[in-house]
CSV table of C-alpha atoms in Angstrom, one decimal:
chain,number,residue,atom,x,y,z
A,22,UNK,CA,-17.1,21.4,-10.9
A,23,UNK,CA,-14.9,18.6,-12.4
A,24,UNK,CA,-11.3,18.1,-11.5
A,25,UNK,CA,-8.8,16.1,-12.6
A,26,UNK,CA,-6.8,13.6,-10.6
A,27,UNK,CA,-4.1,15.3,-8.2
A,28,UNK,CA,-2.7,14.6,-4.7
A,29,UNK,CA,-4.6,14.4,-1.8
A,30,UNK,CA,-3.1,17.9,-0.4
A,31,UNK,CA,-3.7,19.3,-3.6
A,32,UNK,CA,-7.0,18.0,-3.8
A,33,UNK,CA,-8.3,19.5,-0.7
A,34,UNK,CA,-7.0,23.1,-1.7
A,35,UNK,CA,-9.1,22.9,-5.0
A,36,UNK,CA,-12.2,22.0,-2.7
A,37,UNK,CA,-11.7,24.9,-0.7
A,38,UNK,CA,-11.0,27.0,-3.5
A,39,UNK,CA,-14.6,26.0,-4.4
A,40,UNK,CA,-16.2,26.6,-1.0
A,41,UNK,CA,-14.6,30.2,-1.0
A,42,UNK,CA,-16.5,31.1,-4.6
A,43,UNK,CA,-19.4,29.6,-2.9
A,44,UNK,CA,-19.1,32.0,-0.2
A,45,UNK,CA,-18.3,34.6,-2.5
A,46,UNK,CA,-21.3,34.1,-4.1
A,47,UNK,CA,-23.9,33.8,-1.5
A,48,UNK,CA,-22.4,37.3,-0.2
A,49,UNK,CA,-22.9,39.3,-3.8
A,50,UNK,CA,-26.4,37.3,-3.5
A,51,UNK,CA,-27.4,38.8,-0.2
A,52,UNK,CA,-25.8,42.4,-1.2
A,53,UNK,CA,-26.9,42.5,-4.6
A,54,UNK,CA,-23.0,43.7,-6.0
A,55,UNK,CA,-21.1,42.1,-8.0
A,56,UNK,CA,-20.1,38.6,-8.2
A,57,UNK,CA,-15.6,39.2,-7.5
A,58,UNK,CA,-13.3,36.3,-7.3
A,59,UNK,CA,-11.7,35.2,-4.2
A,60,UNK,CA,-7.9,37.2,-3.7
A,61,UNK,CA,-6.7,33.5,-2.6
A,62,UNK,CA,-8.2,31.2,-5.6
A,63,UNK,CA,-6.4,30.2,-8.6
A,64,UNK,CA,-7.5,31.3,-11.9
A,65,UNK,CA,-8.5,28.2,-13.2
A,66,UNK,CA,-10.9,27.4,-10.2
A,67,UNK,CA,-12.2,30.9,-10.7
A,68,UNK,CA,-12.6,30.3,-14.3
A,69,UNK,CA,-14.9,26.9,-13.6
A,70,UNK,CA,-16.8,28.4,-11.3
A,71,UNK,CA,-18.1,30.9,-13.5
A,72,UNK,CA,-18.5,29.1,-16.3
A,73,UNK,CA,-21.0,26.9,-14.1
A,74,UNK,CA,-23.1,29.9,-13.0
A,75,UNK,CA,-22.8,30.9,-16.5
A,76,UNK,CA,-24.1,27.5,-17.7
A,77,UNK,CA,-26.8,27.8,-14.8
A,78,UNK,CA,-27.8,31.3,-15.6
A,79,UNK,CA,-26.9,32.9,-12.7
A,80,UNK,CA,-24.6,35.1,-14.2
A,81,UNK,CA,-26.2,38.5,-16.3
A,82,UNK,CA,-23.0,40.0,-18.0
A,83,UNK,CA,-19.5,40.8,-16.6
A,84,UNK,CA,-19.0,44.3,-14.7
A,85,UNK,CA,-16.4,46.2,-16.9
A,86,UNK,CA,-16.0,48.9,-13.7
A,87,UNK,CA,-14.9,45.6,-11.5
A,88,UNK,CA,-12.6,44.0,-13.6
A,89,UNK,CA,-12.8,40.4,-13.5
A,90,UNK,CA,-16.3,40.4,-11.3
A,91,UNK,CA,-20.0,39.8,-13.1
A,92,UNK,CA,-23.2,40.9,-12.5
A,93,UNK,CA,-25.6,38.4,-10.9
A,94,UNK,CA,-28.8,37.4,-13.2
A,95,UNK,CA,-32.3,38.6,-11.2
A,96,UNK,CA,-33.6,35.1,-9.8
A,97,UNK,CA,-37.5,35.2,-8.6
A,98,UNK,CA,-37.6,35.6,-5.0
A,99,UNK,CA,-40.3,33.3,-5.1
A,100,UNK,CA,-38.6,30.2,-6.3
A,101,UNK,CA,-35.8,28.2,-4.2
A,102,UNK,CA,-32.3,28.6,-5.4
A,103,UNK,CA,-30.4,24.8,-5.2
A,104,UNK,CA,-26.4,24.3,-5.2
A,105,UNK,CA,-25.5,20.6,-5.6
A,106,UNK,CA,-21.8,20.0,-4.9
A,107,UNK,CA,-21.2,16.7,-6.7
A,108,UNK,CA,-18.2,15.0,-5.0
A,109,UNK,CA,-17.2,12.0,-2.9
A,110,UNK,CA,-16.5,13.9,0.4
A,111,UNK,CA,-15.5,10.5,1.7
A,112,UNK,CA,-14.9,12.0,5.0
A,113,UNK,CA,-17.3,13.4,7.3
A,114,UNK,CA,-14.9,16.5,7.5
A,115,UNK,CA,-15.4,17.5,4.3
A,116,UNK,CA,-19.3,17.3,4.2
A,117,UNK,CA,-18.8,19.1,7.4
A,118,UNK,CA,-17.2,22.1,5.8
A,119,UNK,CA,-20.2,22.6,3.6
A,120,UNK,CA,-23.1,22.5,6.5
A,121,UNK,CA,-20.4,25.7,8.4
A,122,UNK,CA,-21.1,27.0,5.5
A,123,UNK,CA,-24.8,26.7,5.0
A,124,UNK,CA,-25.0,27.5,9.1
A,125,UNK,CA,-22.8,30.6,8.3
A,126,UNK,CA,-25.9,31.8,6.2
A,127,UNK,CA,-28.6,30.8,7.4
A,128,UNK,CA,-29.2,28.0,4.8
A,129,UNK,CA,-31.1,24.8,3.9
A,130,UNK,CA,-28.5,21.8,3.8
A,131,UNK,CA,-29.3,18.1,2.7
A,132,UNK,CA,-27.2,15.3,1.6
A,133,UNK,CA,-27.5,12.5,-0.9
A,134,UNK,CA,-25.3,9.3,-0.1
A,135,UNK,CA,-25.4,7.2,-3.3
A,136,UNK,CA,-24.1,3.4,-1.6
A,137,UNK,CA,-22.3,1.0,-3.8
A,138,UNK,CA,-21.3,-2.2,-3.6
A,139,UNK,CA,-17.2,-2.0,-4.3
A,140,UNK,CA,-17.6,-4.8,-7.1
A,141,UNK,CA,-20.2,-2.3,-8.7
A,142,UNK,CA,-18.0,0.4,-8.1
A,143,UNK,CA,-14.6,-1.3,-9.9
A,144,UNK,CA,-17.1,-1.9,-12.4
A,145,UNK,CA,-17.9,1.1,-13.3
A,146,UNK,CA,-14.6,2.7,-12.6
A,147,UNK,CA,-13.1,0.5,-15.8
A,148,UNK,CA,-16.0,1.7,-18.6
A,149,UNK,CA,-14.7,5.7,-17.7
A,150,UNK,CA,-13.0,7.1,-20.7
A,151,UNK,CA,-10.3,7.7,-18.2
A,152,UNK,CA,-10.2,5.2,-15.1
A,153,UNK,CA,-8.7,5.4,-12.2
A,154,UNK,CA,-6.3,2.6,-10.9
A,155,UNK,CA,-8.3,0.2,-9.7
A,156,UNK,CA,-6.2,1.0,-6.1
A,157,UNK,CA,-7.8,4.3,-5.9
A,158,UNK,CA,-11.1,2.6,-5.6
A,159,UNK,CA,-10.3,0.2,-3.2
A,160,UNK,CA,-8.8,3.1,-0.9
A,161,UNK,CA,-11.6,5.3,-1.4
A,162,UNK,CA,-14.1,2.3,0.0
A,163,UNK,CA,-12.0,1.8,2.3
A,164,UNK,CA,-12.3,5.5,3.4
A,165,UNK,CA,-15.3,6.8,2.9
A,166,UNK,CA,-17.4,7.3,6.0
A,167,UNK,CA,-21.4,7.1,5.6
A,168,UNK,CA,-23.4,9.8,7.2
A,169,UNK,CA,-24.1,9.0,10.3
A,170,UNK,CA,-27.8,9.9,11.1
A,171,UNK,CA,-27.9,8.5,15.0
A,172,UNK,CA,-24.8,10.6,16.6
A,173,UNK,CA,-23.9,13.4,14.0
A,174,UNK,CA,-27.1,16.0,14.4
A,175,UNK,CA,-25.8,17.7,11.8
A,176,UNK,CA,-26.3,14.6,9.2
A,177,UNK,CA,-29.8,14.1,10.3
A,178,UNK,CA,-31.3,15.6,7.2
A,179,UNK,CA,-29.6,13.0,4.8
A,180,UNK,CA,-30.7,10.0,2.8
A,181,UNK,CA,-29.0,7.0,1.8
A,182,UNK,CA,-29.6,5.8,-1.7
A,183,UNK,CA,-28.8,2.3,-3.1
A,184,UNK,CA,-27.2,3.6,-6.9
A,185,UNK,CA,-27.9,0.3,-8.4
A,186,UNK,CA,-31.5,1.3,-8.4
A,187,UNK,CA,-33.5,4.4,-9.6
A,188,UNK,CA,-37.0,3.9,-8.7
A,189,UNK,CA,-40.2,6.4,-8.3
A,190,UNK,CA,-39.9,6.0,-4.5
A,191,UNK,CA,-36.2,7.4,-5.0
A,192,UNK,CA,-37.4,10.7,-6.4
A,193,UNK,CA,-39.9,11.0,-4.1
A,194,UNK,CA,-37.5,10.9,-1.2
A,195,UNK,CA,-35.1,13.8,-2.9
A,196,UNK,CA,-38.2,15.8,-3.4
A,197,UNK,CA,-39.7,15.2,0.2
A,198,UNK,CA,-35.2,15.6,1.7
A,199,UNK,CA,-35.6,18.9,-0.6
A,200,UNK,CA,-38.8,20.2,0.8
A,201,UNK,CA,-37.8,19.4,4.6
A,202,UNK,CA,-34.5,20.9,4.0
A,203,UNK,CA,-35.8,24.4,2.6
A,204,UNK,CA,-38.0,24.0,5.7
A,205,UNK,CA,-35.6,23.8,8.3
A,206,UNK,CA,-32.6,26.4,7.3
A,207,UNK,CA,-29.6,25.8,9.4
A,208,UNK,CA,-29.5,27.6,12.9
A,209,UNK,CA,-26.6,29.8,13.4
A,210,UNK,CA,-27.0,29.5,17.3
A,211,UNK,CA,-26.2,25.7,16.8
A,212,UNK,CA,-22.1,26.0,17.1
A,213,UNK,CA,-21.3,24.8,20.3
A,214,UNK,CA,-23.5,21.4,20.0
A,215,UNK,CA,-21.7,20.8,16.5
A,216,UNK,CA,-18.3,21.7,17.7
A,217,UNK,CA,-18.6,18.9,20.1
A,218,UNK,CA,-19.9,16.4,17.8
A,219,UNK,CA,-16.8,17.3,15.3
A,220,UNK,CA,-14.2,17.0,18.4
A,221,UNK,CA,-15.7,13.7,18.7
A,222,UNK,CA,-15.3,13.0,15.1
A,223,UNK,CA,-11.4,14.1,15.9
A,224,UNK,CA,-10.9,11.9,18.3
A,225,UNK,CA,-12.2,8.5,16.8
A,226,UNK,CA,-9.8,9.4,13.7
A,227,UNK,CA,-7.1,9.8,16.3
A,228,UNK,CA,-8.1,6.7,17.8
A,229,UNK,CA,-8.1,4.4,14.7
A,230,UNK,CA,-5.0,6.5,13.2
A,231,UNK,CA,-3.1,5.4,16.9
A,232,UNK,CA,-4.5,1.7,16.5
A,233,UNK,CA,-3.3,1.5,12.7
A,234,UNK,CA,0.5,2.8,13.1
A,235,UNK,CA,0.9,0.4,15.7
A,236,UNK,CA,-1.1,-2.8,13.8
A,237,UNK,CA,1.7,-1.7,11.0
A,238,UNK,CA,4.5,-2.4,13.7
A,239,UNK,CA,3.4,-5.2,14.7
A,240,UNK,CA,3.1,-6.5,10.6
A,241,UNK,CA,6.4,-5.8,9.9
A,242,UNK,CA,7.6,-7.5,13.0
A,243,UNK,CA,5.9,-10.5,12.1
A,244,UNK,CA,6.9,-10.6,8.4
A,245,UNK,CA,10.4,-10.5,9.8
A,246,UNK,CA,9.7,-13.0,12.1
A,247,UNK,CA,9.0,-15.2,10.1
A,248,UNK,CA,11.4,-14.7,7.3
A,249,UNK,CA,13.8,-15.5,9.6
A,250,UNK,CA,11.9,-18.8,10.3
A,251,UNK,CA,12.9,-19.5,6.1
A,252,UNK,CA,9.1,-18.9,5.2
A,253,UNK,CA,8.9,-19.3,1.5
A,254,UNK,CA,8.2,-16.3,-0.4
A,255,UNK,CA,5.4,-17.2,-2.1
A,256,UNK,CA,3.7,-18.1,1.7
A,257,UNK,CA,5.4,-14.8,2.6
A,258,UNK,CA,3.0,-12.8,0.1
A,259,UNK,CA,0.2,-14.9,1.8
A,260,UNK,CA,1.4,-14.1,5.3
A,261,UNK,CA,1.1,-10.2,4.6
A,262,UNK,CA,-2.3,-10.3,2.9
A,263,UNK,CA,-3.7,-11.8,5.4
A,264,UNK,CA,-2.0,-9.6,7.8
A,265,UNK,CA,-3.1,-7.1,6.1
A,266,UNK,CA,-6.6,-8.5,5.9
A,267,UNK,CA,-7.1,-8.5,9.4
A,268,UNK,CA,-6.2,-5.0,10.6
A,269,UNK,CA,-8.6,-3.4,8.0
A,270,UNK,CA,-11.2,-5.9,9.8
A,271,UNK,CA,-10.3,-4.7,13.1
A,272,UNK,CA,-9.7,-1.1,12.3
A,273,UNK,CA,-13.1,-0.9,10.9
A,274,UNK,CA,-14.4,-2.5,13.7
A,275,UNK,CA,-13.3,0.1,15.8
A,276,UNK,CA,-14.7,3.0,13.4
A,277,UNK,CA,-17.8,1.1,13.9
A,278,UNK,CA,-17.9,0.4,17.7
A,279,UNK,CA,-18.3,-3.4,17.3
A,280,UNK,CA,-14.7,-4.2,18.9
A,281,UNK,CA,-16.6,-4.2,22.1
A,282,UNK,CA,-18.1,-8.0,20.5
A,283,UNK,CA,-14.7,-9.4,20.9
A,284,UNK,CA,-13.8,-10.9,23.6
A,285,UNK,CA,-10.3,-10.1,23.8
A,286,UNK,CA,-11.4,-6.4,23.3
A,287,UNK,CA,-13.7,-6.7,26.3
A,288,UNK,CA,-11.2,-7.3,28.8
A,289,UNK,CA,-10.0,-3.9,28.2
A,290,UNK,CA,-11.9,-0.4,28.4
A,291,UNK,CA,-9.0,1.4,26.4
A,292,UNK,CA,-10.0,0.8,22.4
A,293,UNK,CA,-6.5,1.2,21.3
A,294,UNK,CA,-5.3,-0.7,23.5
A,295,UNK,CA,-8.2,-3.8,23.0
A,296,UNK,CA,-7.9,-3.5,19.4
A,297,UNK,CA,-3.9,-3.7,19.5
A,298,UNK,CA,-4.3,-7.1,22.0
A,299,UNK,CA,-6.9,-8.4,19.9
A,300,UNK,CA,-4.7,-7.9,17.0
A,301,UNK,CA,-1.7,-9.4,18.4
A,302,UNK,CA,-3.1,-12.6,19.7
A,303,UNK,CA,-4.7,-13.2,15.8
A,304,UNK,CA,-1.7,-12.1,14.3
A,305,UNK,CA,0.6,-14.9,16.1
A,306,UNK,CA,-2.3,-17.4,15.7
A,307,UNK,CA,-2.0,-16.5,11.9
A,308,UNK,CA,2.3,-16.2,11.8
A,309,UNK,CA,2.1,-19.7,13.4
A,310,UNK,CA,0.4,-21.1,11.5
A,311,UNK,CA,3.0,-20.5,8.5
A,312,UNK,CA,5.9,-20.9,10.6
A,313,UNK,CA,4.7,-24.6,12.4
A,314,UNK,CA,4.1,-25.7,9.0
């Protein structure tokens, strides 16, 4: 279902406007009555969702007895029925909402990651009919959070694409994801493993959210710093780029687990507190280096 651009909060309400006609739907599947929007969705979200299963032919006729509710279409038992949910779900949060879902009913789940290289990305962004500012991209790649196949058991039936390429192998990978997918339904009695797993998901996103407000601090301390040290402002723009440079190095470091590599970070078991050090000491290496000029 395509949406336009909106706020982040706003955003995240129309997503779960969509996962609740999902739901909706997989319930008047399994009953067999009519298809009746959710009491909390919008009417427009309501209105694209059913012009979807409409354009899918899921959708027979509407129910005049119902109001706004439709009749589902009869689908052969015999062949599998696929929902792809085309979106960016940059976080693993968000992909996460659709696999409670799919536990919730006993369903196949799969996901496609299509990796791009940010210039390719920008690139393609530009030749829209309607771009977004090329910011937006540069957050979202900054964002975005690859499944995680090792540690998330959840993600484990997930393939990684590269988009630049479309090859035969590609397809047969989807169809062999597909297959193993319908194979293995999601296991309802799976909940307290994946709650774990998503608490631990929490708390790295605390961690690197406690290590970035602090980083910030620490920026803006050195920016005055070294205005007050009559830093021109041309080097001053420099000075905060490469500031700025640095702690979304380090950040992703931590996301990634490779801190540990640096020998600053080593000397300390707390991450936010290695990162932070780490930080610090590059940070005055790099303020010093305008200042001393």
């Amino acid at each position: 279902m395509p949406m336009g651009l909106t706020s982040p909060s706003r955003w995240k309400s129309r997503r779960q406007e969509l996962l609740r006609c999902l739901e909706h739907f997989l319930q008047a599947l399994a009953s067999g009555h009519p298809l009746c929007a959710p009491a909390d969705c919008t009417e427009a979200t309501w209105e694209r969702f059913v012009a979807c299963c409409q354009g899918q032919g899921l959708l027979s006729s509407q129910a005049p007895e119902a109001g706004d509710c439709h009749y589902l279409a009869n689908m052969p038992a015999s062949r599998p029925l696929f929902f792809i949910l085309d979106d960016n779900f940059y976080y693993q949060s968000m992909r996460y909402e659709v696999y409670q879902l799919a536990r919730k009913y006993s369903l196949s789940f799969c996901q496609i990651f299509l990796e791009c290289t940010l210039e390719q990305c920008l690139q393609r962004n530009r030749l829209r009919s309607d771009p977004l500012p090329d910011e937006t991209i540069y957050q979202m790649a900054r964002k975005i959070e690859m499944p995680d196949l090792e540690n998330n058991a959840w993600e484990e039936n997930s393939l990684i694409l590269k988009s630049s390429e479309c090859a035969l192998e590609d397809n047969l990978q989807i169809i062999d994801l597909l297959a193993n997918a319908l194979e293995n339904p999601v296991k309802q009695n799976e909940e307290n493993t994946e709650q774990k797993e998503v608490d631990r998901a929490i708390c790295a996103a605390s961690t690197v959210h406690q290590a970035d407000q602090t980083c910030r601090r620490i920026i803006s301390q050195a920016m005055k710093d070294a205005k007050d040290k009559n830093v021109h402002a041309s080097e001053m723009k420099s000075l905060a780029e490469e500031l700025n440079k640095l702690k979304a190095e380090l950040l992703e470091d931590l996301r990634q687990g490779t801190h540990l590599k640096n020998p600053i970070c080593q000397q300390n078991s707390d991450p936010v507190a290695s990162v932070i050090s780490s930080f610090q000491y590059e940070a005055t290496t790099i303020v010093n280096k305008y200042i001393l000029k």
